[in-house]
Short mmCIF file of C-alpha atoms in Angstrom, two decimals:
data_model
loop_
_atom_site.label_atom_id
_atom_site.label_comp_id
_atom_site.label_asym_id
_atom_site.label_seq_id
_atom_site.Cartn_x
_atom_site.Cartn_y
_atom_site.Cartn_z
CA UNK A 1 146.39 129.38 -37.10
CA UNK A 2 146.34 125.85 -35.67
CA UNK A 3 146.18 125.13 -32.30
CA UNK A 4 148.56 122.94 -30.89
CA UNK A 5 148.01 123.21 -27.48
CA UNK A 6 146.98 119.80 -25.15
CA UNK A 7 143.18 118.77 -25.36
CA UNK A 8 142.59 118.76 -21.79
CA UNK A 9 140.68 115.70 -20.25
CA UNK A 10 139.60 115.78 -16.47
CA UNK A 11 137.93 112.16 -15.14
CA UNK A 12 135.88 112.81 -12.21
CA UNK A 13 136.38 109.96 -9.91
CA UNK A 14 134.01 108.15 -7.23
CA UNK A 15 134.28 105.42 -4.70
CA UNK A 16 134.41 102.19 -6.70
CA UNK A 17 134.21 103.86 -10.33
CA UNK A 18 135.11 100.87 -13.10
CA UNK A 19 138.86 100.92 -13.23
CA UNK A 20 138.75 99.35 -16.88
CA UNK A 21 136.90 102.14 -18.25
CA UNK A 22 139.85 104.71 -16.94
CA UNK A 23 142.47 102.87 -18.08
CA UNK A 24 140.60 102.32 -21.21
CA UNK A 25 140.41 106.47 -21.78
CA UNK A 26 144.14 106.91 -20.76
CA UNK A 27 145.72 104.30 -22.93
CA UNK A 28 144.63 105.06 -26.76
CA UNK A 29 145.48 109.11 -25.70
CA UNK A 30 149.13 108.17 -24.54
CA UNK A 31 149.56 106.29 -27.27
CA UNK A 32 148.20 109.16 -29.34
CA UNK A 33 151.17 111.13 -27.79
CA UNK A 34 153.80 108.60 -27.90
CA UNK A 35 152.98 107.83 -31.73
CA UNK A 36 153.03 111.13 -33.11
CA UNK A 37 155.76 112.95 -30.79
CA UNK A 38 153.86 115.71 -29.73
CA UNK A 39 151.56 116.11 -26.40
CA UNK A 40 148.39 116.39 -28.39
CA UNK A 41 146.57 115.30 -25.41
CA UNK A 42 146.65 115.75 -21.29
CA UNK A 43 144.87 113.95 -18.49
CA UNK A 44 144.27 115.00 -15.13
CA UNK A 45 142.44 112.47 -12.26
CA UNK A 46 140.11 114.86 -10.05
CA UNK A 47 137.78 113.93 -6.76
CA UNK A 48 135.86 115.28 -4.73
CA UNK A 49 137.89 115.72 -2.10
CA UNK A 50 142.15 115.82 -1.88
CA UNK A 51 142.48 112.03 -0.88
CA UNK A 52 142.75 108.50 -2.40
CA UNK A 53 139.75 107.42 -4.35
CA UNK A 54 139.77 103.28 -4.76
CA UNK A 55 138.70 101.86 -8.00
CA UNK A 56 135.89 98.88 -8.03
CA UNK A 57 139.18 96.53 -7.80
CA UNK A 58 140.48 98.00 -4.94
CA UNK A 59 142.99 99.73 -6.05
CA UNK A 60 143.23 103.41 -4.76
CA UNK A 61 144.27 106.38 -7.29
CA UNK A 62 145.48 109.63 -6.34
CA UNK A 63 143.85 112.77 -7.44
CA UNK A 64 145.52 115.67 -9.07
CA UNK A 65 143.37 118.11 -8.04
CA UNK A 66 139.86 118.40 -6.58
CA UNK A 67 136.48 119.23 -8.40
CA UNK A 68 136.33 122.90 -7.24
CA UNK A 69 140.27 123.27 -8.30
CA UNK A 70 139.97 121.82 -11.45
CA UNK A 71 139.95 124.05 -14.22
CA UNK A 72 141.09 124.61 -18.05
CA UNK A 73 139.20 121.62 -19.26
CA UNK A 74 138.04 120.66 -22.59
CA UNK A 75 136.43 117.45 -21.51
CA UNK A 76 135.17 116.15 -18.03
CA UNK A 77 134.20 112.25 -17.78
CA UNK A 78 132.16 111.32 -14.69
CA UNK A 79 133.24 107.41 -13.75
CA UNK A 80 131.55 105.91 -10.79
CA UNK A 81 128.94 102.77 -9.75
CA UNK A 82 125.46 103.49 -10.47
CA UNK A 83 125.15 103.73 -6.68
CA UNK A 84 127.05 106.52 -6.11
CA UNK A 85 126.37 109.40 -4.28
CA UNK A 86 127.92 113.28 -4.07
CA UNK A 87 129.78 113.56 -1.16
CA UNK A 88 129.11 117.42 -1.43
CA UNK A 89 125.21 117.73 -2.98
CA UNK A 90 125.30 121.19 -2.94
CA UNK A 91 128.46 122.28 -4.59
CA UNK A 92 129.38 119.52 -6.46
CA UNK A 93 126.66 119.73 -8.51
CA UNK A 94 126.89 122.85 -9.35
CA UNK A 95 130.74 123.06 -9.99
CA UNK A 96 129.57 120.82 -13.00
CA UNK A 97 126.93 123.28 -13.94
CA UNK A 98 129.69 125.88 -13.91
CA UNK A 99 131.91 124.02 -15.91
CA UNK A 100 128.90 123.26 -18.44
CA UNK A 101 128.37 126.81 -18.57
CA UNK A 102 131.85 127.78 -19.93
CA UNK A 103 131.73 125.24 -22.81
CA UNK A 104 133.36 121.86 -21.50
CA UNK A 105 132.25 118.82 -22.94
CA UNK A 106 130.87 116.89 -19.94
CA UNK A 107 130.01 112.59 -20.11
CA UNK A 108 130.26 109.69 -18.41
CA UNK A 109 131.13 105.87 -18.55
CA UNK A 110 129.26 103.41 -17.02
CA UNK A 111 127.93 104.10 -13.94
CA UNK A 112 128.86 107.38 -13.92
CA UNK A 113 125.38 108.88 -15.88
CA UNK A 114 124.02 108.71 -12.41
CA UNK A 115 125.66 111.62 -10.85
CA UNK A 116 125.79 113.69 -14.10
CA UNK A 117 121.89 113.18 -14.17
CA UNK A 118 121.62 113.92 -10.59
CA UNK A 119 123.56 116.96 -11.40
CA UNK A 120 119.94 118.10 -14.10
CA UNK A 121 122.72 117.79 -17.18
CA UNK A 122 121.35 115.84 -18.85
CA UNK A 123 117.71 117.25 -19.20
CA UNK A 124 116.92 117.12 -22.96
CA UNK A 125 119.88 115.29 -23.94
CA UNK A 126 119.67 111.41 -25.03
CA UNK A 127 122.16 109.25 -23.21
CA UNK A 128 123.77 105.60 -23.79
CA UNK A 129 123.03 103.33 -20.19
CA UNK A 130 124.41 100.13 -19.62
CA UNK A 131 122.12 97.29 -20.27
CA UNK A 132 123.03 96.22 -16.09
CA UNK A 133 121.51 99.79 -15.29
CA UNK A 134 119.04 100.45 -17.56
CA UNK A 135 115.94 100.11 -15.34
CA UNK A 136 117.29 101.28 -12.22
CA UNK A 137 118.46 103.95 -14.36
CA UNK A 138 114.78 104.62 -15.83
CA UNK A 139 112.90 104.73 -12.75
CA UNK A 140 115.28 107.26 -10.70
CA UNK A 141 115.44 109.59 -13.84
CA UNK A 142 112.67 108.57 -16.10
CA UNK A 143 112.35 112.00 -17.82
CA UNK A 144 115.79 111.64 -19.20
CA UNK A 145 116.14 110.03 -22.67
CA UNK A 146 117.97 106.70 -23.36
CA UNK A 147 119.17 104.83 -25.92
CA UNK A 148 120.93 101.05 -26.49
CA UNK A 149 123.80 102.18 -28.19
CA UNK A 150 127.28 101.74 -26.88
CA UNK A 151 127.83 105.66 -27.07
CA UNK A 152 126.06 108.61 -27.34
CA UNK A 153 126.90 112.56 -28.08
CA UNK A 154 124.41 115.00 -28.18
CA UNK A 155 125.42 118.32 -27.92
CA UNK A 156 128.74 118.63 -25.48
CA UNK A 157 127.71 115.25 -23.69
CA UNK A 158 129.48 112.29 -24.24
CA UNK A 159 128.09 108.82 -22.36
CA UNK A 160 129.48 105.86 -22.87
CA UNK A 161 128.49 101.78 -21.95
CA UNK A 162 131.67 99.46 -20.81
CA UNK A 163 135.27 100.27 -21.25
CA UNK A 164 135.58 98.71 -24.40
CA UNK A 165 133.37 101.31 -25.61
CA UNK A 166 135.56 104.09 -23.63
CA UNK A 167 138.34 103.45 -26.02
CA UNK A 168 135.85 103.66 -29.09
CA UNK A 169 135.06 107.03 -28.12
CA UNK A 170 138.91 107.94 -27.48
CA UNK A 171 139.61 106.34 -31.08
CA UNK A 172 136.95 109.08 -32.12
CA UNK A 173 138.28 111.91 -30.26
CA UNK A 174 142.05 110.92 -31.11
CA UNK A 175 140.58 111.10 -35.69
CA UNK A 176 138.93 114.30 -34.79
CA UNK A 177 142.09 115.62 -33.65
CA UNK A 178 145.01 113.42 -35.73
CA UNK A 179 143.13 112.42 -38.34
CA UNK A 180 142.37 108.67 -39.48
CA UNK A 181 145.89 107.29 -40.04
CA UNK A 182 146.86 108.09 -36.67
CA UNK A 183 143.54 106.52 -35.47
CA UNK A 184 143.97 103.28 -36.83
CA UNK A 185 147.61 103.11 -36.02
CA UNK A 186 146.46 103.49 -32.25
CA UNK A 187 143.92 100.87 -32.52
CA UNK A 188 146.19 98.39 -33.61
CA UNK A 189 148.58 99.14 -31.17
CA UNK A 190 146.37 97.48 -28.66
CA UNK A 191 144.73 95.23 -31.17
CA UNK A 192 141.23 97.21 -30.96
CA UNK A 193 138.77 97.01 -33.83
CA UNK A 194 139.19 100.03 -35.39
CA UNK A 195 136.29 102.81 -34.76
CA UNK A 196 133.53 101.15 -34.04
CA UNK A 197 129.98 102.97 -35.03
CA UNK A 198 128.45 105.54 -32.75
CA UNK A 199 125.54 104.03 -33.39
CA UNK A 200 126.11 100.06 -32.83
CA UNK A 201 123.58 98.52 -30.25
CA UNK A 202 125.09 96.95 -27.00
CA UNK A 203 125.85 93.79 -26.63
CA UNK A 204 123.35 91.56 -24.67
CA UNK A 205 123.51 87.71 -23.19
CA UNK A 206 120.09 86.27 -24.02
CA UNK A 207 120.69 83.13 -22.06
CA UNK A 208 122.67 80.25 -23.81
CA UNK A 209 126.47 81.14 -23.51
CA UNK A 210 127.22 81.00 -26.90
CA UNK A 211 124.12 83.29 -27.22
CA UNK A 212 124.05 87.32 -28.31
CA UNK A 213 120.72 89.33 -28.60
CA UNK A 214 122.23 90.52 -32.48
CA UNK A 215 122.61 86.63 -33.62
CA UNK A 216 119.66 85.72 -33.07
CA UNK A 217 116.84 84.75 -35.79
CA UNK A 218 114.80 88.01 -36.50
CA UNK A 219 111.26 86.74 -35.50
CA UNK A 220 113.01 85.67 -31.52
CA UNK A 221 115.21 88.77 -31.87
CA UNK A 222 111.57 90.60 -32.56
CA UNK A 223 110.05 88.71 -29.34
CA UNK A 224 112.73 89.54 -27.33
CA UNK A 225 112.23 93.38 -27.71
CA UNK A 226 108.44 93.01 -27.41
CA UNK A 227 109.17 91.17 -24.05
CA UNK A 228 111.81 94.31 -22.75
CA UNK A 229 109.41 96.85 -23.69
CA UNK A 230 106.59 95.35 -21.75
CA UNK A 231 107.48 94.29 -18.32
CA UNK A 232 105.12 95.86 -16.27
CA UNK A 233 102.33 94.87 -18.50
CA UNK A 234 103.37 91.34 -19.88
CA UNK A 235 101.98 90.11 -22.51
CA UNK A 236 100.48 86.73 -23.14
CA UNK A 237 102.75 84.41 -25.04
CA UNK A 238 100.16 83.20 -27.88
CA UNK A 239 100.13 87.12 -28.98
CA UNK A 240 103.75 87.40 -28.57
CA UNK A 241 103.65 84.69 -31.11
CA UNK A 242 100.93 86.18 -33.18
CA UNK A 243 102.78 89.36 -33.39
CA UNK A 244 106.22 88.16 -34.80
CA UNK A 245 103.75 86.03 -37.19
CA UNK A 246 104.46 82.27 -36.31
CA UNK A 247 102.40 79.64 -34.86
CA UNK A 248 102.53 79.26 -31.14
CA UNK A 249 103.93 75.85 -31.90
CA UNK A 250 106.65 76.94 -34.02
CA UNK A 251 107.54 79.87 -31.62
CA UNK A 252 108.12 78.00 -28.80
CA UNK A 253 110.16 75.57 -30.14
CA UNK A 254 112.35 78.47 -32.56
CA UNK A 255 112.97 80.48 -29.24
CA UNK A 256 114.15 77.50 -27.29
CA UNK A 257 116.46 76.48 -30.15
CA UNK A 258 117.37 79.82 -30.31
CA UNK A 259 118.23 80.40 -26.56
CA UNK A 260 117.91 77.38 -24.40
CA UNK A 261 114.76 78.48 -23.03
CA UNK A 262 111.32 78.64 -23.69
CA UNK A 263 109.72 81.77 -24.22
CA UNK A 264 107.94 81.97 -20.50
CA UNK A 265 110.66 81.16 -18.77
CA UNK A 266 112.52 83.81 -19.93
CA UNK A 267 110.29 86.83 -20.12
CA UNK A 268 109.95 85.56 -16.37
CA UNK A 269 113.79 86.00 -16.00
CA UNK A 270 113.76 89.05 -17.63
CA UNK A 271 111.37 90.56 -15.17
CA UNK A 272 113.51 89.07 -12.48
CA UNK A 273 116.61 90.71 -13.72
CA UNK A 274 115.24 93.73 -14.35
CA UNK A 275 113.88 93.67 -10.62
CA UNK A 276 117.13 93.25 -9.67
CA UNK A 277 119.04 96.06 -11.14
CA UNK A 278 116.51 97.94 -8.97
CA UNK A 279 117.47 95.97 -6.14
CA UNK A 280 121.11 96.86 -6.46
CA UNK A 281 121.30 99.65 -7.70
CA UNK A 282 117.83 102.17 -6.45
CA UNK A 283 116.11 102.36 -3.23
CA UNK A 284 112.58 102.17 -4.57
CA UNK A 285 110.56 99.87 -2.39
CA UNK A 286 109.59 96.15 -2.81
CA UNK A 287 106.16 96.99 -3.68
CA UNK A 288 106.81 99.54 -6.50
CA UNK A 289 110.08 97.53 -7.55
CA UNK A 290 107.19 94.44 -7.84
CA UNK A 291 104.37 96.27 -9.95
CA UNK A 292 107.30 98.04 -12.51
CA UNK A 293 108.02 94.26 -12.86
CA UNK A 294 104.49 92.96 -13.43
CA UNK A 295 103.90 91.38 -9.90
CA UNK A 296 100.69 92.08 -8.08
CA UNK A 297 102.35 91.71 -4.56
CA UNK A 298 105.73 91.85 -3.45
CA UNK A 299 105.75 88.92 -1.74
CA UNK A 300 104.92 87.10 -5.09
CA UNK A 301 107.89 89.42 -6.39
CA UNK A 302 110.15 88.00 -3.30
CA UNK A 303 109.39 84.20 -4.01
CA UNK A 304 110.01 83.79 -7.21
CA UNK A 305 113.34 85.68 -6.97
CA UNK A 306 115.11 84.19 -3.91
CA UNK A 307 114.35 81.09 -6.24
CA UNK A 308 115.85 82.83 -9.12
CA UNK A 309 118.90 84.07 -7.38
CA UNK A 310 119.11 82.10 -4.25
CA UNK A 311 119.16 85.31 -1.75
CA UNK A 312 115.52 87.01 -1.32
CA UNK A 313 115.94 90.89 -2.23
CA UNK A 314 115.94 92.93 1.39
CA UNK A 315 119.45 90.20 2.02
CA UNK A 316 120.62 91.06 -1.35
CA UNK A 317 120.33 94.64 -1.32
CA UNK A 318 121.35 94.74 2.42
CA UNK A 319 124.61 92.72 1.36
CA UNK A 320 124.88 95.28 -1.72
CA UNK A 321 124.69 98.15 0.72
CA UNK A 322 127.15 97.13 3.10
CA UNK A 323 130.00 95.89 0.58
#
């Protein structure tokens, strides 16, 4: 017998979680509904606590019920900045755990893989982190598994990288359930491409505007990865060269056409960047923030990034702190 009860979604809500990505869950399943006549699907908003929780544009949203009410889920999303924090670490936690334990898909959007890592769910799993988060992401958790993809499910966890990919994963969920035509006819009701791959890499800025990591020519596409997966040990350009099999000369001058820069300056903003997400978004200190980075001091670290950025790092992440 086929059952036609609601899927039942629950989106876990902290202070200053990405208001696009909810909107971009609830949308494509209402439209589900609306298209085929039937309440296929049901959403509840749940906090922490029985009060307003404001969105990252200010805009508060009131719960339905709280974490420790909630129940009869199928699916739980966590949405929140990568800075958030459990206003209950003890039970919170483990009201997740519970909820794991009877069989609810858990996941999150954006910033919200923090707290569902905090919670230990997703030891052994392999999750999709936003390209803004990634290394403050690696450093607080780095025995959890990551990958660049837009979204990842392994296993009754769903994680997911910017709202547009939120409503990829809802087009998924809605052709698991409806099938394809109903899909596609919800995708072009808000002019979305139509199921994007589970698999397709996120989308990166690489330094001109009209620039993306995935247009790039393969040899600076090549150099670019080699520079991401060595930033605390960076490697001489010449070899960087060597290793994506050009000339020196012709490297430099194929990665500046390529991306408006030459290749030093920016594995140096690379490093930068990535020192910043740590900035923002951990509380490691200076001097480990400056070795992950490559930087033999911190001080070294702190110059070259207040001229970067124009703010030296305690002022940023002081400002971060108290906004």
């Amino acid at each position: 017998m086929t059952d036609t009860s609601p899927v039942q979604f629950g989106f876990l809500l902290f202070p200053g979680f990405p208001m696009a990505c909810l909107t971009s869950a609830i949308e494509p399943l209402r439209a589900a509904n609306e298209i085929t006549g039937r309440r296929n699907f049901a959403w509840r908003l749940i906090a922490e606590a029985c009060a307003p929780v404001r969105s990252s544009a200010e805009i508060g949203f009131e719960p339905d019920a709280t974490l420790q009410e909630a129940g009869g889920l199928d699916h739980l999303y966590l949405l929140s900045p990568p800075t958030a924090a459990y206003a209950d670490p003890r039970r919170s936690p483990a009201r997740l755990r519970w909820l794991d334990r009877t069989g609810v898909t858990l996941g999150a959007f954006s910033g919200g893989i923090f707290p569902l890592a905090q919670a230990g769910l997703m030891e052994g799993r392999t999750c999709s982190v936003h390209w803004c988060y990634e290394a403050a992401f690696k450093a607080r958790f780095p025995e959890v598994i990551t990958t660049e993809t837009v979204i990842c499910r392994d296993r009754r966890r769903a994680t997911v990288s910017g709202s547009g990919a939120v409503f990829g994963l809802m087009l998924r969920l809605i052709e698991e359930r409806l099938g394809r035509d109903c899909m596609t006819e919800v995708a072009c009701w808000f002019q979305h491409p139509v199921l994007p791959e589970e698999d397709l890499a996120q989308k990166t800025p690489v330094g001109r505007a009209d620039s993306l990591s995935e247009r790039l020519a393969t040899p600076v596409r090549r150099a670019i990865d080699l520079f991401s997966t060595h930033i605390e040990d960076p490697l001489r350009i010449p070899d960087v060269a060597e290793a994506v099999g050009l000339s020196n000369r012709h490297f430099e001058r194929l990665f500046k056409q390529e991306t408006g820069q030459s290749p030093l300056r920016y594995y140096h903003q690379l490093r930068l960047r990535k020192a910043r997400q740590r900035i923002l978004y951990s509380r490691d200190g200076l001097r480990d923030i400056a070795i992950s980075v490559g930087y033999l001091t911190p001080a070294t670290l702190a110059r070259h990034y207040t001229e970067m950025f124009g703010i030296c790092p305690r002022e940023e992440r002081r400002l971060a702190q108290a906004g």
